[in-house]
């Protein structure tokens, strides 16, 4: 007969970490009067044992709800969906109940209603997975209520608490890659400009072009969808001077690839060939025809960092670095221009 494994308790964590029961309690309750090395030992012991704090007991002691809110969309895009799932898991690992609200359309009024709904549930803090100007404005408006709102991919210059990938650096790397391959006529298929991510990627493209001594052409703006990439791609395909396109996300790049194929423009090489770079590195990117060169965002790291920043906001600490470094993934959709 197999032995039933006992659920680890706080005393087990204290024993493994070599600290007192009270020290473990202070770490779990987010108190900041601890040395970083001690906190790290306790958190590592928690991970090794798979310990889950008793949130109901903690709420009685701290007089806090031990609940956080997450607001996401029903768009189904891979990046936000991955961030949402990771935040839920990381929040539970940190000892919180996680209450989620998924909105059909992220209007200002819907965002305000969602935050009011979560505040009435007594949440301690909220993570908002929507990087538009409206989202940042709504988040700033909530500061008076004492419930921190962490905006994923928000504008760091405008949002007090935000986390995301360094979008400007990612766009610079994508554009610089095309420049180093000899391309000079590089079009940017941008995302909707009310999104902070889209503006940052536009800025990165422009900065890299100017740094290379090139004049950026007029960019074109889609709505993140493959359909918009296809429609705008049909116009791009008619421009014989264009040898490369940097797309603000992989879905629009997918639509662009079809438009170029239908127009007889090879990707990446041959007569009239066009090199294409996307952004996000969705799971399908490596299996497109051709496999897509793109900028990888570590969405799981973004989700985990969001919880770290949320805990810092509750503790009144500065918190960790807000921006996560992206990675350029080079595949067969780009090559040196002839």
XYZ file of C-alpha atoms in Angstrom:
338
model
C 0.000 0.000 0.000
C 1.506 3.347 -1.078
C 2.159 5.974 1.531
C -0.099 9.028 1.365
C 2.014 12.138 1.077
C 1.349 14.684 3.818
C 0.462 18.205 2.737
C 3.373 20.510 3.684
C 2.730 23.074 6.408
C 4.478 26.286 7.394
C 6.697 24.486 9.903
C 8.082 22.345 7.076
C 9.017 25.473 5.134
C 10.715 26.975 8.188
C 12.687 23.775 8.784
C 13.901 23.510 5.182
C 14.816 27.201 4.968
C 16.483 27.206 8.392
C 14.400 30.110 9.698
C 11.688 30.642 12.262
C 7.956 30.090 11.778
C 7.484 33.854 12.196
C 9.946 34.606 9.379
C 8.034 32.347 6.992
C 4.829 34.116 8.006
C 6.350 37.521 7.266
C 7.424 36.381 3.790
C 3.980 34.964 2.997
C 2.242 38.101 4.224
C 4.434 40.340 2.069
C 6.180 42.184 4.900
C 9.303 44.064 3.814
C 11.427 43.997 7.002
C 13.486 41.045 5.814
C 16.885 40.611 4.226
C 16.638 39.686 0.507
C 18.735 36.543 1.086
C 16.356 35.362 3.807
C 13.323 36.014 1.629
C 14.912 34.071 -1.236
C 15.631 31.064 1.032
C 12.029 30.968 2.197
C 10.605 31.341 -1.302
C 12.882 28.554 -2.573
C 11.717 26.272 0.254
C 8.102 27.056 -0.633
C 8.765 26.103 -4.264
C 10.593 22.876 -3.350
C 7.859 21.698 -1.006
C 4.952 22.878 -3.115
C 3.599 24.664 -0.044
C 0.316 26.568 -0.459
C -0.478 29.141 2.240
C -3.825 28.935 4.006
C -5.306 32.066 2.496
C -8.385 32.028 4.720
C -6.222 31.997 7.863
C -3.960 34.671 6.444
C -6.964 36.883 5.730
C -8.071 36.607 9.373
C -4.603 37.593 10.618
C -3.900 40.418 8.172
C -7.506 41.606 7.751
C -6.931 41.501 4.006
C -8.905 39.520 1.465
C -5.945 37.608 -0.005
C -7.720 38.090 -3.349
C -6.485 39.816 -6.490
C -8.380 40.670 -9.644
C -7.366 40.125 -13.270
C -9.076 41.863 -16.195
C -8.532 40.395 -19.660
C -10.305 40.283 -22.990
C -12.159 37.593 -24.919
C -10.080 38.330 -28.036
C -8.309 34.965 -27.877
C -4.952 36.389 -28.999
C -2.159 34.075 -27.893
C -0.016 36.672 -26.080
C -2.677 38.140 -23.746
C -4.169 34.679 -23.173
C -0.764 33.285 -22.146
C -0.131 36.250 -19.824
C -3.572 35.756 -18.263
C -3.019 32.048 -17.581
C 0.428 32.719 -16.107
C -0.871 35.481 -13.830
C -3.566 33.164 -12.509
C -1.003 30.446 -11.745
C 1.583 32.834 -10.280
C -1.087 34.521 -8.176
C -2.198 31.196 -6.721
C 1.444 30.244 -6.079
C 1.829 33.509 -4.150
C -1.131 32.548 -1.956
C -3.884 34.643 -3.526
C -7.354 33.806 -4.666
C -7.630 35.080 -8.254
C -10.871 36.582 -9.519
C -10.948 37.088 -13.305
C -13.132 39.259 -15.519
C -13.035 38.782 -19.304
C -14.492 41.619 -21.363
C -15.887 41.410 -24.878
C -14.907 44.985 -25.731
C -12.400 46.995 -23.752
C -14.166 50.356 -23.731
C -13.421 52.853 -21.001
C -16.853 52.334 -19.422
C -16.470 48.533 -19.423
C -13.027 48.806 -17.831
C -14.348 51.088 -15.090
C -17.293 48.743 -14.449
C -14.952 45.734 -14.260
C -12.654 47.460 -11.765
C -15.654 48.556 -9.662
C -16.910 44.962 -9.694
C -13.558 43.666 -8.441
C -13.181 46.409 -5.826
C -16.591 45.492 -4.403
C -15.274 41.937 -4.033
C -12.580 43.368 -1.763
C -9.585 42.580 -3.976
C -6.250 43.900 -2.758
C -4.907 44.742 -6.232
C -5.781 44.317 -9.915
C -3.831 43.319 -13.035
C -5.183 44.813 -16.259
C -4.135 42.981 -19.439
C -4.927 45.640 -21.992
C -2.356 48.151 -23.201
C -4.393 51.016 -24.615
C -4.530 54.684 -23.699
C -7.979 54.096 -22.190
C -6.627 51.320 -19.951
C -3.778 53.491 -18.648
C -6.188 56.382 -18.014
C -8.578 54.140 -16.104
C -5.719 52.646 -14.053
C -4.479 56.098 -13.047
C -8.002 57.076 -12.038
C -8.151 54.205 -9.542
C -5.196 55.364 -7.447
C -7.491 57.398 -5.186
C -9.226 54.211 -4.022
C -6.043 52.599 -2.707
C -6.248 49.520 -4.939
C -3.095 49.283 -7.108
C -3.745 48.497 -10.781
C -0.841 46.896 -12.672
C -1.130 47.455 -16.434
C 0.458 44.806 -18.656
C 2.374 46.518 -21.499
C 1.251 49.942 -20.315
C 3.223 53.097 -20.972
C 5.826 53.309 -18.143
C 5.818 57.086 -18.452
C 2.083 57.240 -17.680
C 1.210 54.137 -15.665
C 2.553 54.005 -12.105
C 2.612 50.188 -12.055
C 3.300 48.443 -15.341
C 5.150 45.436 -16.737
C 5.968 44.240 -20.215
C 8.534 43.500 -22.865
C 10.841 46.262 -24.129
C 8.856 46.887 -27.297
C 11.148 49.613 -28.636
C 14.212 47.379 -28.310
C 12.387 44.527 -30.033
C 11.353 46.684 -32.975
C 14.873 48.106 -33.248
C 16.321 44.583 -33.368
C 13.852 43.534 -36.089
C 14.557 46.575 -38.228
C 18.314 46.438 -37.664
C 18.286 42.800 -38.812
C 16.720 43.845 -42.123
C 19.126 46.769 -42.517
C 22.112 44.470 -41.917
C 20.795 42.242 -44.714
C 21.077 45.210 -47.070
C 17.450 46.327 -47.173
C 16.794 50.058 -47.416
C 13.107 50.173 -48.441
C 11.579 48.733 -45.256
C 7.858 49.233 -44.727
C 6.340 49.017 -41.251
C 2.914 47.396 -40.982
C 1.954 48.966 -37.658
C -0.676 48.071 -35.088
C -3.501 50.398 -33.961
C -1.928 53.517 -32.517
C -4.151 53.733 -29.449
C -2.165 50.728 -28.209
C 1.041 51.567 -26.340
C 2.742 48.465 -27.790
C 1.988 49.560 -31.354
C 3.379 53.050 -30.771
C 6.526 51.646 -29.158
C 7.144 49.304 -32.111
C 6.611 52.173 -34.530
C 9.139 54.232 -32.579
C 11.658 51.367 -32.597
C 11.345 50.990 -36.394
C 11.823 54.720 -36.908
C 14.778 54.927 -34.506
C 16.572 52.017 -36.198
C 15.989 53.470 -39.656
C 17.349 56.880 -38.655
C 20.303 55.251 -36.866
C 21.179 53.513 -40.154
C 21.005 56.803 -42.061
C 17.752 55.780 -43.778
C 14.543 57.735 -44.096
C 11.491 55.779 -42.835
C 8.728 55.552 -45.410
C 5.123 56.214 -44.442
C 3.918 53.331 -42.290
C 0.572 51.590 -42.775
C -1.725 50.721 -39.877
C -3.649 47.496 -39.311
C -5.788 46.240 -36.439
C -3.608 43.280 -35.289
C -5.645 40.777 -37.357
C -4.464 38.549 -40.204
C -7.286 40.011 -42.302
C -5.878 43.533 -41.998
C -2.405 42.214 -42.839
C -3.822 40.645 -45.984
C -5.718 43.760 -47.109
C -2.797 46.114 -46.478
C -0.408 43.512 -47.883
C -2.163 43.647 -51.255
C -1.221 47.333 -51.512
C 2.324 46.674 -50.276
C 2.746 43.890 -52.849
C 2.128 46.396 -55.659
C 5.055 48.544 -54.517
C 8.023 47.234 -56.483
C 10.480 49.350 -54.466
C 9.675 47.520 -51.218
C 12.117 44.707 -50.381
C 11.274 44.185 -46.695
C 8.355 44.558 -44.277
C 8.440 44.671 -40.490
C 5.023 43.684 -39.117
C 3.919 44.747 -35.651
C 2.620 41.244 -34.882
C 2.682 37.737 -36.323
C -1.008 37.624 -37.209
C -0.658 40.580 -39.580
C 2.519 39.006 -40.963
C 0.520 35.868 -41.726
C -1.980 37.896 -43.770
C 0.864 39.725 -45.505
C 2.496 36.423 -46.533
C -0.689 35.358 -48.288
C -1.040 38.724 -50.058
C 2.543 38.565 -51.293
C 2.056 34.974 -52.473
C -1.073 35.848 -54.423
C 0.749 38.776 -56.049
C 3.643 36.540 -57.113
C 6.128 38.223 -54.751
C 8.488 35.570 -53.351
C 9.372 35.513 -49.655
C 12.179 36.073 -48.992
C 14.238 35.969 -52.219
C 14.191 35.787 -55.970
C 13.015 38.460 -58.429
C 10.775 40.899 -56.597
C 11.407 39.073 -53.331
C 10.352 40.522 -49.971
C 11.809 39.734 -46.540
C 9.240 39.675 -43.710
C 9.680 40.017 -39.931
C 6.879 39.622 -37.392
C 6.551 40.226 -33.662
C 5.441 37.880 -30.806
C 6.672 34.442 -31.969
C 3.297 32.724 -31.789
C 3.532 28.894 -31.729
C 2.622 28.719 -35.442
C 5.366 31.127 -36.552
C 7.958 28.382 -37.026
C 5.569 26.408 -39.263
C 4.455 29.106 -41.694
C 5.662 29.009 -45.297
C 8.341 30.186 -45.045
C 9.052 29.937 -41.295
C 8.716 33.461 -39.910
C 11.567 35.569 -38.553
C 10.058 37.318 -35.551
C 10.653 38.957 -32.171
C 9.966 36.604 -29.283
C 8.169 37.935 -26.221
C 8.402 35.831 -23.072
C 4.742 36.128 -22.104
C 5.102 33.729 -19.184
C 7.858 35.918 -17.723
C 5.553 38.929 -18.142
C 2.817 37.178 -16.169
C 5.159 36.192 -13.343
C 6.685 39.673 -13.220
C 3.183 41.200 -13.022
C 2.577 39.351 -9.750
C 5.987 40.427 -8.419
C 5.152 44.067 -9.191
C 1.678 43.685 -7.698
C 3.215 42.428 -4.450
C 5.718 45.283 -4.489
C 2.869 47.770 -4.976
C 1.041 46.340 -1.959
C 4.228 46.482 0.128
C 5.086 50.015 -0.980
C 8.363 48.858 -2.537
C 9.840 50.039 -5.861
C 9.598 46.500 -7.179
C 11.621 44.685 -9.867
C 12.599 45.930 -13.314
C 9.478 46.714 -15.343
C 10.775 45.765 -18.803
C 11.756 42.281 -20.005
C 14.266 41.867 -22.823
C 12.902 40.488 -26.130
C 14.712 38.062 -28.449
C 15.046 38.171 -32.243
C 14.395 34.717 -33.721
C 15.810 34.471 -37.254
C 14.122 32.030 -39.616
C 13.734 31.618 -43.376
C 11.460 34.593 -44.119
C 14.412 36.995 -44.285
C 17.582 36.989 -46.364
C 20.157 39.337 -47.830
C 18.809 41.531 -50.611
C 20.280 40.957 -54.066
